[in-house]
Short mmCIF file of C-alpha atoms and ligand atoms in Angstrom, two decimals:
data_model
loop_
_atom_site.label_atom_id
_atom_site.label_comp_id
_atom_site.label_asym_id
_atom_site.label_seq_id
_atom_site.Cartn_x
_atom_site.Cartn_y
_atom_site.Cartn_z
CA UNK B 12 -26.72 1.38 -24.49
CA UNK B 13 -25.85 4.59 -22.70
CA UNK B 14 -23.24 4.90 -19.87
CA UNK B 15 -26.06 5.47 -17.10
CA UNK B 16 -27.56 2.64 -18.45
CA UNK B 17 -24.18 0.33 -18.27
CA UNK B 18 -23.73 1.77 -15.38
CA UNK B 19 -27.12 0.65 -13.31
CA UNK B 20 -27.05 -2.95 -15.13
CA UNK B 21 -23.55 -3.55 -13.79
CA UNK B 22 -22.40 -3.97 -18.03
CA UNK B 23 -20.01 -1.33 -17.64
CA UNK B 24 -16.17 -1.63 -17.64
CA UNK B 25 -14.35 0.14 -14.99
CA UNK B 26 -10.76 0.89 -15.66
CA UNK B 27 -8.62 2.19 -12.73
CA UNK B 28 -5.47 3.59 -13.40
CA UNK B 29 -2.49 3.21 -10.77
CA UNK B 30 -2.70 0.27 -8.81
CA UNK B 31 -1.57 1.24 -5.51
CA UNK B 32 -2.60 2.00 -1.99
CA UNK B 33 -5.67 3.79 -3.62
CA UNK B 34 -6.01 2.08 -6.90
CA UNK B 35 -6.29 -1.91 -5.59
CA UNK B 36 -8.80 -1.88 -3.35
CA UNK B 37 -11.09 0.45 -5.66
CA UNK B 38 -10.74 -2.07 -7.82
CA UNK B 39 -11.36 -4.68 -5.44
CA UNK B 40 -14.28 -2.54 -4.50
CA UNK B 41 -16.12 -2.37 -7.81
CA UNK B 42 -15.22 -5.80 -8.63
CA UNK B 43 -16.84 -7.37 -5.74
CA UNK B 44 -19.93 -4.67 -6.94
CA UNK B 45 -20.13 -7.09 -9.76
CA UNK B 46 -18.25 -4.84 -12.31
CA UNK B 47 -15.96 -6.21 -15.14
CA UNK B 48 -13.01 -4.84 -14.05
CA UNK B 49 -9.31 -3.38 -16.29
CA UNK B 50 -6.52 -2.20 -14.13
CA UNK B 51 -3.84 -0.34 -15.43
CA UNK B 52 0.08 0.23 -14.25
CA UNK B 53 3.48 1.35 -15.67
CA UNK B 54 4.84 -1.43 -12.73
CA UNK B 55 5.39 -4.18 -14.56
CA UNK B 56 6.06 -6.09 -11.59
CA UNK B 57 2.60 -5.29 -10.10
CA UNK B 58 0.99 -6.90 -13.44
CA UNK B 59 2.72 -9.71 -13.40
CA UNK B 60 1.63 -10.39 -9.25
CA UNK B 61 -2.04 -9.50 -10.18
CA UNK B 62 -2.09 -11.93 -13.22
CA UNK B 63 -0.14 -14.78 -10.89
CA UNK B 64 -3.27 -13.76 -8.31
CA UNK B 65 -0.84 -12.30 -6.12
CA UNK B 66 -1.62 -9.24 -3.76
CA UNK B 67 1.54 -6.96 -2.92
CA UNK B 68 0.05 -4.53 -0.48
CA UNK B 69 0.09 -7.05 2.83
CA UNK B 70 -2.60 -5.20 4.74
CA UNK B 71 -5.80 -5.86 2.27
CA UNK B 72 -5.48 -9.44 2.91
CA UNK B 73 -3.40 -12.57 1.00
CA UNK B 74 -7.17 -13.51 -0.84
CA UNK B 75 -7.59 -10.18 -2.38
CA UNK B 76 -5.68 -10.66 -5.60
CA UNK B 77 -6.86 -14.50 -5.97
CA UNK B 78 -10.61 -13.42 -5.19
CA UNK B 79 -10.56 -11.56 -8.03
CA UNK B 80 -8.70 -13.92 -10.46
CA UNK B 81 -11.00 -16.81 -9.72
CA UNK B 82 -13.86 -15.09 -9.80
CA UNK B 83 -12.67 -13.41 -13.71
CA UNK B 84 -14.43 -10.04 -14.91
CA UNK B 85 -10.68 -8.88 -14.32
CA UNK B 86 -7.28 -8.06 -15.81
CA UNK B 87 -4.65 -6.33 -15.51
CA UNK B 88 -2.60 -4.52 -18.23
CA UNK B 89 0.54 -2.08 -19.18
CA UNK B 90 -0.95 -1.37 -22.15
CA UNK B 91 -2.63 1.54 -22.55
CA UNK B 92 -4.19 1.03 -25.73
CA UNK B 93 -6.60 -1.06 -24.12
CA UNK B 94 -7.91 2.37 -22.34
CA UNK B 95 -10.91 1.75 -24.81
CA UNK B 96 -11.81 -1.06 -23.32
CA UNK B 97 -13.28 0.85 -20.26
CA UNK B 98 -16.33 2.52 -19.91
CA UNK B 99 -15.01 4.42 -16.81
CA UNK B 100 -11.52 5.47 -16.29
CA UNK B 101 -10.59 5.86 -12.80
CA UNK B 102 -7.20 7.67 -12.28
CA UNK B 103 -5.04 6.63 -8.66
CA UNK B 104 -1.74 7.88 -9.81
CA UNK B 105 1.06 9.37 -7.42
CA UNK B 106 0.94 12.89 -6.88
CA UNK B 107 4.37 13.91 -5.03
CA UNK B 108 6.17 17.28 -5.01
CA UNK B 109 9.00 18.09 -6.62
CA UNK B 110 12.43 18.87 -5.35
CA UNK B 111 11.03 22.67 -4.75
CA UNK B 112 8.51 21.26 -3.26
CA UNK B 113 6.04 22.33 -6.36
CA UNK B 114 3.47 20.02 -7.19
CA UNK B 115 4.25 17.56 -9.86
CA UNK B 116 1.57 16.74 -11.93
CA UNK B 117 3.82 14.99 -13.90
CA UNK B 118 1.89 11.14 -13.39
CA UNK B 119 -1.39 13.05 -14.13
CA UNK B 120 -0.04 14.81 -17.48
CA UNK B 121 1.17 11.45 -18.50
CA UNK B 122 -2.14 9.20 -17.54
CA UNK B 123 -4.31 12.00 -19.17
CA UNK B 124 -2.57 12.21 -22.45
CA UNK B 125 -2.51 8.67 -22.49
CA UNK B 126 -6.88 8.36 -22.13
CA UNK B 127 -6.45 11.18 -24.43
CA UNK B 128 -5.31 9.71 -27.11
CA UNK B 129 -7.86 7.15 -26.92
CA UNK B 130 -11.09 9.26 -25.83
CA UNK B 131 -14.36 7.86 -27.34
CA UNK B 132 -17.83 9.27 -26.72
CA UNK B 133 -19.59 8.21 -23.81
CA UNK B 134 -16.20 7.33 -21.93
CA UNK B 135 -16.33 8.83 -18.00
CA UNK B 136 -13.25 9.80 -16.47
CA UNK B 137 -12.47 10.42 -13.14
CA UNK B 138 -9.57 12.08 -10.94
CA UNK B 139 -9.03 10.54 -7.48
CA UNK B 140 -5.53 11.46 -7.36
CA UNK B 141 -5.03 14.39 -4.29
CA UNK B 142 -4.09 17.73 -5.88
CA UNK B 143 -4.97 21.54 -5.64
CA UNK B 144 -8.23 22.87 -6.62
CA UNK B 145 -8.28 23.37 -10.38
CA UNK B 146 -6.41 20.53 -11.61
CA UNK B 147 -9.56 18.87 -13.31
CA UNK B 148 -10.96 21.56 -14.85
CA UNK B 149 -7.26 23.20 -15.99
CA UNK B 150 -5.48 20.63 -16.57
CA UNK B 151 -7.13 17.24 -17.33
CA UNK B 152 -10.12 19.06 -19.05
CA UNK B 153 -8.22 20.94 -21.95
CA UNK B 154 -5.96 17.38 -22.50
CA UNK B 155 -9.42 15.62 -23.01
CA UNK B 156 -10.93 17.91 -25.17
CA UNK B 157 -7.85 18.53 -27.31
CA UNK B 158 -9.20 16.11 -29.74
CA UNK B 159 -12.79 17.80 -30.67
CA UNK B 160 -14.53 15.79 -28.11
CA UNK B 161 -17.04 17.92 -25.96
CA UNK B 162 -17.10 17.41 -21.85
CA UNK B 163 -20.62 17.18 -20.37
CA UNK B 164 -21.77 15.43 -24.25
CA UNK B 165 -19.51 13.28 -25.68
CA UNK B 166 -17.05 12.60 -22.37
CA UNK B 167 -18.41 13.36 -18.89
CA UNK B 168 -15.40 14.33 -16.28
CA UNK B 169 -15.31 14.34 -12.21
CA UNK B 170 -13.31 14.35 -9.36
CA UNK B 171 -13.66 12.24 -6.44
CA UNK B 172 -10.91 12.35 -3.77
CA UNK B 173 -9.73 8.98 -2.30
CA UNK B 174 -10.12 9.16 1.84
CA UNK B 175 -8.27 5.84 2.45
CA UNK B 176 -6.40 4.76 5.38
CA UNK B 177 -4.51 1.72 4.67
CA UNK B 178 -4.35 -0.80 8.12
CA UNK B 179 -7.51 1.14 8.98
CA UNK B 180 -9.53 -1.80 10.23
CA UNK B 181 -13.03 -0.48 10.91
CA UNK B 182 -13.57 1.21 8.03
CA UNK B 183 -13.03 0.19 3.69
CA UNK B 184 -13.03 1.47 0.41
CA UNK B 185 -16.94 0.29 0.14
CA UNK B 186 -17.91 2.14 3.50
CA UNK B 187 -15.89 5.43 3.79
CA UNK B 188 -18.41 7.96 2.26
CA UNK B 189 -17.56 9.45 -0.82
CA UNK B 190 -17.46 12.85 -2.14
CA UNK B 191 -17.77 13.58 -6.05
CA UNK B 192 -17.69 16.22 -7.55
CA UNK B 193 -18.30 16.89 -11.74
CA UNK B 194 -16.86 19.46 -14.31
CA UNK B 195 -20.80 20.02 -15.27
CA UNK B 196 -24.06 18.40 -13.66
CA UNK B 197 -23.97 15.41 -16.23
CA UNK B 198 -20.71 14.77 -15.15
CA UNK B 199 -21.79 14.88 -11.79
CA UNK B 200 -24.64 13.17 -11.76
CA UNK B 201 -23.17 9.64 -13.83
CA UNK B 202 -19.92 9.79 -11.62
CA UNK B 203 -22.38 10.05 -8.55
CA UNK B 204 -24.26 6.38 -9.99
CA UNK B 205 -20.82 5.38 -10.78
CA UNK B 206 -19.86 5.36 -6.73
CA UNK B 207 -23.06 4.67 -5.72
CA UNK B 208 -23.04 1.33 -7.51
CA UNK B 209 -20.08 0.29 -5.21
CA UNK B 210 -19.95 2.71 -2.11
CA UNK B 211 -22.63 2.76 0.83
CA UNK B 212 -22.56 6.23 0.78
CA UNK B 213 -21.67 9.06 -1.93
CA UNK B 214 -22.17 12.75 -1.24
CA UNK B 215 -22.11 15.02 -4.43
CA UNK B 216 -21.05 18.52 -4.35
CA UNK B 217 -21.26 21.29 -6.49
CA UNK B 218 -18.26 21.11 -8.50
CA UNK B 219 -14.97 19.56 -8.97
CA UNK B 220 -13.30 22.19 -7.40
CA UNK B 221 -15.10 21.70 -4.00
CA UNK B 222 -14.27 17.98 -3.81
CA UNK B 223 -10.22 18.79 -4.91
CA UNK B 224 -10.59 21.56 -1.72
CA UNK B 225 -12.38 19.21 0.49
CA UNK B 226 -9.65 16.38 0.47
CA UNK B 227 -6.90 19.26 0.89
CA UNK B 228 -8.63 21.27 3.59
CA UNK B 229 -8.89 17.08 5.12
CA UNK B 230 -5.51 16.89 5.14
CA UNK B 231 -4.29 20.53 6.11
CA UNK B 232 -6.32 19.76 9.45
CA UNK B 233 -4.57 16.78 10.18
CA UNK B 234 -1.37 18.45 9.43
CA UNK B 235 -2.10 21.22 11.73
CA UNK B 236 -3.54 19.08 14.49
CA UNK B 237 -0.52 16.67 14.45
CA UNK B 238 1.63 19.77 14.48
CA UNK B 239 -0.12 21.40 17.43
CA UNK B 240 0.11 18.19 19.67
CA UNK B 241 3.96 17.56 18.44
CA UNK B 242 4.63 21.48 20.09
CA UNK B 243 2.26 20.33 22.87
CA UNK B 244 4.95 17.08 23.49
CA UNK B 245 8.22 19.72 23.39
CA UNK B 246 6.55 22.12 25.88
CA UNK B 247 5.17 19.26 28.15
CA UNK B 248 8.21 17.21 28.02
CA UNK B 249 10.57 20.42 29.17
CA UNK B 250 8.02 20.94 32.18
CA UNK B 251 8.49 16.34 32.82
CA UNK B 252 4.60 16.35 31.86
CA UNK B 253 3.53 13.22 30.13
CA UNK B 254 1.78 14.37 26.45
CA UNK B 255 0.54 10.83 26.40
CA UNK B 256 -1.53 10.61 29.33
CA UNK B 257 -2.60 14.83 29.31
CA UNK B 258 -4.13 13.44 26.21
CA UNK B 259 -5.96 10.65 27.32
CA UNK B 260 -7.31 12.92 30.26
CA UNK B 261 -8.16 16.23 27.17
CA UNK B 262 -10.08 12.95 24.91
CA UNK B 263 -12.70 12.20 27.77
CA UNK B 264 -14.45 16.02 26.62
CA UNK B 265 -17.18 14.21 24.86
CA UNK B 266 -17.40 17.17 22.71
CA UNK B 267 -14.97 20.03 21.35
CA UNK B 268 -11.86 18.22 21.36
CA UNK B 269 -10.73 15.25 18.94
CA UNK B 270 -7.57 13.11 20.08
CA UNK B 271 -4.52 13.81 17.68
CA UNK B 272 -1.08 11.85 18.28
CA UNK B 273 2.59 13.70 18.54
CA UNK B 274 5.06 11.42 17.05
CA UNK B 275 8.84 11.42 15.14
CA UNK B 276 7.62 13.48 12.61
CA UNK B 277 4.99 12.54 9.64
CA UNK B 278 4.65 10.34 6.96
CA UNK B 279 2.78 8.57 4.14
CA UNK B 280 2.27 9.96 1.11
CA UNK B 281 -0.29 12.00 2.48
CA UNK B 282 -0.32 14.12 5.27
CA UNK B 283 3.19 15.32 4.55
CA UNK B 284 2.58 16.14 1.03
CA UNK B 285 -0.58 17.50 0.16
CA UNK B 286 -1.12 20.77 2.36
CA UNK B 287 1.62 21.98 0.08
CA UNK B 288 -0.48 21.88 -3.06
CA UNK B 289 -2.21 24.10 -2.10
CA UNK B 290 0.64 26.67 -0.16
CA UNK B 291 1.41 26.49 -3.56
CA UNK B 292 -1.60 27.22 -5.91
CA UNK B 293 -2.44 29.69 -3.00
CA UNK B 294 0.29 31.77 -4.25
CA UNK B 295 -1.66 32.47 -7.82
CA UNK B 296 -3.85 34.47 -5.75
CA UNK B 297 -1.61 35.89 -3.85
CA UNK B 298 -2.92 34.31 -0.17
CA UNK B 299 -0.28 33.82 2.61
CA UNK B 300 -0.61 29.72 3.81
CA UNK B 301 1.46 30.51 7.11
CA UNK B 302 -1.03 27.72 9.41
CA UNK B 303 0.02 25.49 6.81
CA UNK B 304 3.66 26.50 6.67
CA UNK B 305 4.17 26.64 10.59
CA UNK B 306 2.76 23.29 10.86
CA UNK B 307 5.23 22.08 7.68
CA UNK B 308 8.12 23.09 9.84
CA UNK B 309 7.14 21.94 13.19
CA UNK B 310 6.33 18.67 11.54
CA UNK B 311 9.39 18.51 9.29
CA UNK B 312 11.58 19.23 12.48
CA UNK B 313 10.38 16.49 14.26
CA UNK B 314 13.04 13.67 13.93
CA UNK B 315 15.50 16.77 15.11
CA UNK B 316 14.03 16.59 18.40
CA UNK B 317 14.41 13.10 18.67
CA UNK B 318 17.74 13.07 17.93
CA UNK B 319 18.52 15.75 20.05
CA UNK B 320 17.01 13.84 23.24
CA UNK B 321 18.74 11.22 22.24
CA UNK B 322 21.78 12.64 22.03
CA UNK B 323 21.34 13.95 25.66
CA UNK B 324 20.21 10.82 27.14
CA UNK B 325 23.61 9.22 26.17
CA UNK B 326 25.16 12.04 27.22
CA UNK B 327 23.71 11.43 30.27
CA UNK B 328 25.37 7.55 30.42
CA UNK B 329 28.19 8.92 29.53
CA UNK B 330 28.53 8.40 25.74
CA UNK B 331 27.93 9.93 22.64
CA UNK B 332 26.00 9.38 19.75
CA UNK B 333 29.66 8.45 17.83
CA UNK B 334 30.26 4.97 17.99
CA UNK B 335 26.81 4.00 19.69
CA UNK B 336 24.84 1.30 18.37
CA UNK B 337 21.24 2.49 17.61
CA UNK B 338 18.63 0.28 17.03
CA UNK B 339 15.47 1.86 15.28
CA UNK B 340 11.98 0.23 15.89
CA UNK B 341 9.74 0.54 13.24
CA UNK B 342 10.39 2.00 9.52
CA UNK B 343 6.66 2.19 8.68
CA UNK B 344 5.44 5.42 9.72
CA UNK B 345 2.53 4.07 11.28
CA UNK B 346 1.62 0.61 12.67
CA UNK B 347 1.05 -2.47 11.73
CA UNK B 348 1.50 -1.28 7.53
CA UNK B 349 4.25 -1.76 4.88
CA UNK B 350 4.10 1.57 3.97
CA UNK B 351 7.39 3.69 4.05
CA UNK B 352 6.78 6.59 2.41
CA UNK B 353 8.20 9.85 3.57
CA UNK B 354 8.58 8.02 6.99
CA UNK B 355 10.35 9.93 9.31
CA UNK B 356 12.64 6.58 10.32
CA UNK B 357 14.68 7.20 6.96
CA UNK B 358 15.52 10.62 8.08
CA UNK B 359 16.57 9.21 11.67
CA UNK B 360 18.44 6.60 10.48
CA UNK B 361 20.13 9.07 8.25
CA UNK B 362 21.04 11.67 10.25
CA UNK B 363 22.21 9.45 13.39
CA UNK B 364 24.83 7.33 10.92
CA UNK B 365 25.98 11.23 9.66
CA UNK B 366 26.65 11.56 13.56
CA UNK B 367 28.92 8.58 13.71
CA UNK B 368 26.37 6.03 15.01
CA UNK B 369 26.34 2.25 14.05
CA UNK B 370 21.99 1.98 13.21
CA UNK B 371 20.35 -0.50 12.56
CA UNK B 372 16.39 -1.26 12.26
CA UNK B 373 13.50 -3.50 13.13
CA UNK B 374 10.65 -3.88 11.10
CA UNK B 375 8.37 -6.82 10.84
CA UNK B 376 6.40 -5.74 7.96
CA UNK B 377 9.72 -4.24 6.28
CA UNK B 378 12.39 -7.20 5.92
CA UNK B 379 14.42 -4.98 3.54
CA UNK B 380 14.62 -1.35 2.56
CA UNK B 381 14.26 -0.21 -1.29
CA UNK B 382 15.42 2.86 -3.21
CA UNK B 383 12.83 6.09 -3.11
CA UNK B 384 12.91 8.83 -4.23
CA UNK B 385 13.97 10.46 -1.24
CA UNK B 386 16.47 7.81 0.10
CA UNK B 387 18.15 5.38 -1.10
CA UNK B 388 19.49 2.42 2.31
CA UNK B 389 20.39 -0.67 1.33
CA UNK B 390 19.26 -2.04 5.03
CA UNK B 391 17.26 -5.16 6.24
CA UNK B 392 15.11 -5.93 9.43
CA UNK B 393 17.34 -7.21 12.05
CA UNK B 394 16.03 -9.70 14.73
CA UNK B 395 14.28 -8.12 17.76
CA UNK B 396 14.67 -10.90 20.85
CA UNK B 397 15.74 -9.83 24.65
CA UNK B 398 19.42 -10.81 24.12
CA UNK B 399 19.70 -8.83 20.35
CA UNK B 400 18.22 -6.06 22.27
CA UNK B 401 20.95 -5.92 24.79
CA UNK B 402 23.74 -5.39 22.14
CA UNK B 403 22.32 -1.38 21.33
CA UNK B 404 23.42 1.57 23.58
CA UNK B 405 19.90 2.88 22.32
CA UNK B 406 17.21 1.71 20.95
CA UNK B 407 14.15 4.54 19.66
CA UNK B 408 10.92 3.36 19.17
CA UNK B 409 9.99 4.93 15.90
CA UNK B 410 7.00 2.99 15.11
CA UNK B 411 4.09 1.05 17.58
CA UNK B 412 3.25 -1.85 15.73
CA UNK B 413 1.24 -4.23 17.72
CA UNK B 414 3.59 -7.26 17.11
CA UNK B 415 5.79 -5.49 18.86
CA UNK B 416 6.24 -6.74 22.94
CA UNK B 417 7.07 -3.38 24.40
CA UNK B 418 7.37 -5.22 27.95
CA UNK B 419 10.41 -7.42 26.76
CA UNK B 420 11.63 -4.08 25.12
CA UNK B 421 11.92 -2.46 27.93
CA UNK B 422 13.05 -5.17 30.37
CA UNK B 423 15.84 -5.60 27.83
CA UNK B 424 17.37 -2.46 25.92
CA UNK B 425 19.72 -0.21 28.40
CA UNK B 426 18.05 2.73 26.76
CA UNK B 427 14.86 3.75 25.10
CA UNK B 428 13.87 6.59 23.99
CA UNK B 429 9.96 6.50 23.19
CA UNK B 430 8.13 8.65 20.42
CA UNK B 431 5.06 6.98 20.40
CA UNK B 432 4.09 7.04 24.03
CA UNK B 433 3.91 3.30 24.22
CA UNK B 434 6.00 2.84 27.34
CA UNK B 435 3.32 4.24 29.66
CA UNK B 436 0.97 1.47 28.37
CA UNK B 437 3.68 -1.33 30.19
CA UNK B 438 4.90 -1.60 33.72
CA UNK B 439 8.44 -1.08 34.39
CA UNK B 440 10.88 0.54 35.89
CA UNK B 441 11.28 4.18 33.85
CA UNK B 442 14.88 5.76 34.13
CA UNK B 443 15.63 4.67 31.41
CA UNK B 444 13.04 5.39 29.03
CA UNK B 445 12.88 8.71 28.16
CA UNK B 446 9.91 10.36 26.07
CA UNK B 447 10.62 11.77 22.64
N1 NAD J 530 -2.03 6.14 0.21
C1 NAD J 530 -3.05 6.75 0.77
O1 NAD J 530 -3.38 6.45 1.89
C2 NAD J 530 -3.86 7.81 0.02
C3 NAD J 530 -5.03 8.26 0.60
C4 NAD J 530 -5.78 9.21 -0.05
C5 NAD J 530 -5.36 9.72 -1.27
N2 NAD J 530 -4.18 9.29 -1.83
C6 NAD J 530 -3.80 9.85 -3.12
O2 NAD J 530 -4.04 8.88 -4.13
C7 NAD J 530 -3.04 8.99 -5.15
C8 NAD J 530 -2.34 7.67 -5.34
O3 NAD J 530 -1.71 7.34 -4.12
P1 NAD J 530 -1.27 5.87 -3.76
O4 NAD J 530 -1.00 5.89 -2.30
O5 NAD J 530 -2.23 4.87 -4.29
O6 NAD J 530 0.09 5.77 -4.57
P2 NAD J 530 0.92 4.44 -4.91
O7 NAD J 530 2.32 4.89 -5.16
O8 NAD J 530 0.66 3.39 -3.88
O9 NAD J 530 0.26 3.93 -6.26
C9 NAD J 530 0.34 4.62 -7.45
C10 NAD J 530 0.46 3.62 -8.57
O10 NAD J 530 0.43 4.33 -9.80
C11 NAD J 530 1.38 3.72 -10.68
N3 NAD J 530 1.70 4.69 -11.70
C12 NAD J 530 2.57 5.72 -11.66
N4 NAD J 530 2.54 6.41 -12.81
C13 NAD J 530 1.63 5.81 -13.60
C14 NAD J 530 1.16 6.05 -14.90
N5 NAD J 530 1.61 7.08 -15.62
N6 NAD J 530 0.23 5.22 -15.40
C15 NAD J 530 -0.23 4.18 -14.68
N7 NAD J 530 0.16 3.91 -13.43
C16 NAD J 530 1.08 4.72 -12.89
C17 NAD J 530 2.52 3.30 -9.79
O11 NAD J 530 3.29 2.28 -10.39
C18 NAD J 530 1.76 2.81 -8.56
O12 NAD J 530 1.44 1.44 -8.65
C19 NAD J 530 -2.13 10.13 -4.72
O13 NAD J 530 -2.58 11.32 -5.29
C20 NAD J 530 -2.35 10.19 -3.22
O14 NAD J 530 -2.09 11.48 -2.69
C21 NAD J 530 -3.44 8.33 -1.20
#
């Protein structure tokens, strides 16, 4: 039977590589499609939750993992010599930058020497890892054909970026439409019944290289956006204009304008990441990237500002950021998510301790913090109640998640200093919050 053929009977296997924000739920997404499903991790600790039926990303739901498992047509493996197993390999592995912030394709080397060495004909791979425009055809391509198999006849090869948005409620893997993209039309045209066969909607463009550009130029905006509103806060805030609410009022245009959020500064492994793949691959052609590069710095300088009002607003009591007790609120960078990747409560915590402070942080979907690449706190989530809150000179809201009662916040701390713009949303008395 061809792959086409597998494919439209549901008797193909779908391997998915990286089992992570991206990689479980597209799993979970062609399993419940009626696939046979292989996932694939270097986490040993992931396998062993998935075969105990055991989900470890909270916000896709406790049944996700024991759905699966009692429903079989799935596993879960660390061995990769069981990549010939699948009939399509689906690759969700991290794509960070390096300490130069360079790209490194290091996890995509690594995952596509591994399918390499086990490449049979009529095997479809595809790339939903975010990364600059190229890196299927110049990279992944030459590894898969290094052992005499043809792309396009033997192998077919696509990209398809990922546009999740984990805690997004409204919107899942199966109904966020889906771009793909193939290294020739074959490849195109078999990842396109791949998707289809599990996504409401799949949009095919011309080549890889336009899906790799799409998902960066999705990004880039955000980046910019989120940068333009965080200059918008600095500027409004110096003239005692609330960003919030001049927001709220700009958002009723019912066209020309979309609603973007100024905050402490970005995170996820996202937004803060990816415009910089291409900054970088922009350089092999010699193109300036300077939207992208102003936005990187007003972004990155973010938790500076907060500090800095911070430091003022003591200053105003009377004290100093030495020997204050800080609490933080929030160490997800966005609500109501585990997620604490690149989140700009790390640097804060950080940078206030360096200043002498005593910090400590509430999280309720972070009891304790781990070691990242970036930073490495041994902290946990400390209780958040009216008389805890009264023991902190300060206390910044980094994060709004919604279990959060921002009323008994701010009936209770002595001092708040706001990034989110949540305080506007509750009634009370406002010299002592101050907007960051
Ligand atoms: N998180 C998001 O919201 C999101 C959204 C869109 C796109 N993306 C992109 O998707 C990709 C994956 O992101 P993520 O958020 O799922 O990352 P993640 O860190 O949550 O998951 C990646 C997984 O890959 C595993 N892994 C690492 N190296 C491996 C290897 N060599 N072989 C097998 N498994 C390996 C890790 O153990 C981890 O479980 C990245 O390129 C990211 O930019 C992420």
């Amino acid at each position: 039977m061809d792959l086409l053929t597998k494919i439209t009977t549901k008797s193909a296997r779908i391997g998915i590589i990286g089992l992570g924000y991206v990689g479980l739920p597209l799993l979970s997404a062609f399993h419940r499609a009626g696939f046979n499903c292989l996932g694939f991790d270097i986490d040993p600790a992931k396998i062993e939750a998935l075969h105990r039926g055991e989900n470890y990303l909270q916000h896709l739901g406790e049944s996700l993992v024991r759905d699966m498992k009692s429903a079989g047509r799935f596993d879960a493996t660390a061995d990769f010599s069981r990549l010939a197993e699948a009939d399509a390999i689906i690759i969700c592995v991290p794509t960070p930058l390096g300490r130069h912030r360079e790209p490194d394709l290091s996890f995509i080397q690594q995952t596509t020497d591994e399918i390499a060495r086990r490449l049979r004909p009529g095997q479809l791979i595809v790339l939903e890892s975010t990364t600059y425009p190229g890196t299927t055809r110049q990279i992944v391509l030459p590894a898969l054909e290094s052992r005499g198999l043809k792309c396009g006849t033997d192998f077919f090869l696509a990209f398809s970026p990922e546009r999740e948005d984990p805690g997004r409620k409204d919107e899942s893997t199966q109904t966020i439409p889906k771009l793909v993209g193939g290294i020739d039309d074959r490849s195109g045209q078999i990842s396109v019944a791949l998707y289809q066969s599990a996504i409401r909607q799949v949009i095919p463009v011309a080549s890889a290289e336009i899906a790799e550009a799409a998902k960066l130029l999705e990004n880039i905006y955000r980046a910019v956006n989120i940068a333009l509103v965080n200059e918008m806060k600095m500027v409004l805030t110096a003239m005692g204009i609330d960003i919030w609410q001049v927001i709220a009022a700009a958002a009723t245009k019912p066209f020309g304008f979309q609603p973007f959020y100024p905050g402490p500064g970005l995170g996820g492994h996202c937004i803060p990441i990816d415009p910089f793949y291409l900054t970088w691959k922009a350089q092999e052609v010699g193109m300036p990237t300077r939207f992208i590069e102003l936005a990187g710095e007003i972004n990155h300088n973010m938790p500076d500002y907060v500090i800095q009002r911070t430091t003022l607003a003591l200053n105003d009591r009377g004290k100093a950021v030495n020997g204050c007790k800080i609490l933080i609120l929030g160490l997800a960078y966005k609500p109501d998510i585990d997620d604490v990747r690149e989140s700009p409560s790390f640097v804060l915590i950080e940078r206030l301790t360096q200043l002498g402070a005593a910090v400590e942080y509430n999280d309720p979907h972070v009891p304790a913090t781990h070691r990242m690449r970036n930073h490495d706190l041994q902290m946990t989530s400390v209780a958040l109640t009216a008389q805890s809150l009264r023991n902190y000179d300060c206390v910044i809201i980094a994060t709004d998640h919604s279990a959060y009662d921002f009323q008994m916040i701010a009936d209770n701390a002595a001092l708040i200093i706001d990034t989110r713009g949540v305080m506007c949303r509750v009634i009370c008395k406002r010299d002592h919050i101050v907007s960051a």
